[in-house]
Every structure is written in C-alpha cells, then in structure tokens.
Coordinates of C-alpha atoms in Angstrom, one line a residue:
Q113 CA -13.0 12.2 -7.4
L114 CA -10.0 10.9 -5.3
Q115 CA -7.2 9.7 -7.7
L116 CA -4.3 7.4 -6.5
V117 CA -1.0 6.8 -8.3
E118 CA 1.4 4.3 -7.2
S119 CA 5.2 4.2 -8.1
G120 CA 8.4 2.8 -6.9
G121 CA 7.9 -0.8 -8.1
G122 CA 10.7 -2.7 -9.8
L123 CA 13.1 -5.7 -9.9
V124 CA 15.1 -6.4 -6.8
Q125 CA 17.1 -9.3 -5.4
S126 CA 16.0 -11.4 -2.5
G127 CA 16.9 -9.5 0.7
G128 CA 16.8 -6.0 -0.9
S129 CA 14.5 -3.2 -0.4
L130 CA 11.9 -1.1 -2.2
R131 CA 9.8 1.9 -1.3
L132 CA 6.4 2.2 -2.8
S133 CA 4.6 5.5 -3.0
C134 CA 1.0 6.4 -3.3
E135 CA 0.2 9.9 -4.3
A136 CA -3.4 11.1 -3.9
S137 CA -5.0 13.9 -5.6
G138 CA -8.6 15.3 -6.0
F139 CA -10.9 16.7 -3.6
G140 CA -11.8 15.2 -0.3
R141 CA -8.5 13.6 0.4
D142 CA -8.8 14.2 4.2
G143 CA -10.5 11.6 6.2
Y144 CA -9.3 8.6 3.9
S145 CA -7.5 5.6 5.3
I146 CA -5.0 4.1 2.8
G147 CA -4.3 0.5 2.3
W148 CA -1.7 -1.5 0.3
F149 CA -2.7 -4.7 -1.5
R150 CA -0.9 -7.0 -3.6
Q151 CA -1.8 -9.7 -6.2
A152 CA 0.5 -12.5 -7.4
P153 CA -0.1 -14.3 -10.6
G154 CA -2.8 -16.8 -10.1
K155 CA -3.7 -15.7 -6.6
E156 CA -6.3 -13.4 -5.1
R157 CA -5.6 -9.9 -4.1
E158 CA -4.6 -9.7 -0.5
G159 CA -4.2 -6.8 2.0
V160 CA -0.7 -6.1 3.1
S161 CA -0.8 -3.1 5.2
C162 CA -3.1 -0.1 6.0
I163 CA -2.9 3.3 7.8
S164 CA -5.7 5.4 9.2
S165 CA -6.3 8.9 8.1
G166 CA -4.6 10.4 11.0
G167 CA -1.8 7.9 11.0
S168 CA -2.3 6.5 14.5
V169 CA -3.6 3.1 13.3
K170 CA -1.5 0.9 11.3
K171 CA -2.0 -2.8 10.4
Y172 CA 0.3 -5.5 8.6
E173 CA -0.5 -8.8 7.2
D174 CA 1.4 -11.4 9.3
S175 CA 3.9 -12.3 6.6
V176 CA 5.2 -8.8 6.2
K177 CA 5.4 -7.9 10.0
G178 CA 8.8 -6.7 10.9
R179 CA 9.8 -6.2 7.2
F180 CA 7.4 -3.7 5.8
T181 CA 6.5 -0.2 7.3
I182 CA 3.7 2.0 6.2
S183 CA 3.7 5.8 6.6
R184 CA 2.1 8.9 5.3
D185 CA 3.2 12.4 4.6
N186 CA 0.2 14.6 4.6
A187 CA 1.9 17.5 3.4
K188 CA 2.7 15.7 0.3
N189 CA -0.5 13.8 0.1
T190 CA 1.5 10.6 -0.2
E191 CA 1.6 7.3 1.6
Y192 CA 4.7 5.0 1.5
L193 CA 5.4 1.4 1.9
Q194 CA 8.9 0.7 2.9
M195 CA 9.7 -3.0 2.1
D196 CA 12.9 -4.5 3.5
S197 CA 14.2 -8.0 3.5
L198 CA 12.2 -8.8 0.4
K199 CA 11.4 -12.3 -0.5
P200 CA 10.4 -13.9 -3.8
E201 CA 7.0 -14.6 -2.4
D202 CA 6.5 -10.9 -2.1
S203 CA 6.4 -10.5 -5.9
G204 CA 3.2 -9.2 -7.4
V205 CA 1.3 -6.0 -8.4
Y206 CA 0.9 -3.8 -5.6
Y207 CA -2.1 -1.5 -5.4
C208 CA -3.0 1.3 -3.0
A209 CA -6.5 1.9 -2.0
A210 CA -8.5 4.5 -0.3
R211 CA -11.4 4.2 2.1
R212 CA -13.4 7.2 3.3
V213 CA -13.3 6.6 7.0
R214 CA -11.5 8.2 10.0
G215 CA -9.7 6.6 12.9
V216 CA -9.6 3.0 11.5
C217 CA -8.1 1.1 8.6
G218 CA -8.7 -2.3 7.1
F219 CA -8.8 -4.4 4.0
V220 CA -12.5 -5.2 3.5
V221 CA -14.0 -1.8 2.2
V222 CA -12.3 0.1 -0.7
D223 CA -13.7 3.3 -2.3
H224 CA -10.9 4.0 -4.6
W225 CA -8.0 1.9 -6.3
G226 CA -4.7 2.9 -7.8
Q227 CA -3.6 1.5 -11.0
G228 CA -0.9 -0.7 -9.4
T229 CA 2.9 -1.0 -9.6
H230 CA 4.8 -4.3 -10.4
V231 CA 7.3 -5.7 -7.9
T232 CA 9.6 -8.6 -8.8
V233 CA 11.9 -10.2 -6.2
S234 CA 14.4 -12.5 -7.7
S235 CA 15.9 -15.4 -5.8

C-alpha cells in the first residue's frame, strides 16, 4: 500500500513562498504519477499541478502557471510543490495524490491520497 504524507503548509503573507513536500512510502512506488490538489472552504477540490512518474511530463492549472513549480526527487521518494507569489485565493488544504501510470499525469484518476496540509495566505 502506497502511503503519502504532505508537509510544508503554513501561514504566509501575500507575495510570499512556501514549499510543500509529499513523501511516498510503501511498496510499488515506481510507476506512479503524483498530483497536487487543493480545496478551499466551500469549494470543490481542484487539481493544481501534476508530474509523471519519470518527471518528463508536468502540468499546471492556469491560475498557478508561472508561480508554482512541481518537481520530484526519486532518491528521496519525495515530490515538491514550490509556490511563489502566493495570493489569498491560493489558500486551502493541499493534498498530494498518486496514480499508478507511467508517462502521463492528470487530475481525473487517483489511486491514493495524502492527508493534506493547510496553506493560508493572508492579504
């Protein structure tokens, strides 16, 4: 069973930065794409960014393009979401999620979820 643990959330002022981490453990980690989702209060969960198992494919939701950067360190079994120029509308619970697929990534199919980490951006 693949397990995902997020960290790095917190409170930051508008314009600031945070780096979220998603550490994966358990057997069968290879061959998983990783996606970052967020859910603001009263809103549906939305996909923010994803990265393929090999790291060659990356996608970003339009509102975060140019501000967020996704990466993965296979040696550490960890994916990162660097978030710069944060805005109050970026606030929410951020989840990482894994899908067992190679070569692609997306936001529709998820096999495993993390527990989430809170991000609050003050104005």
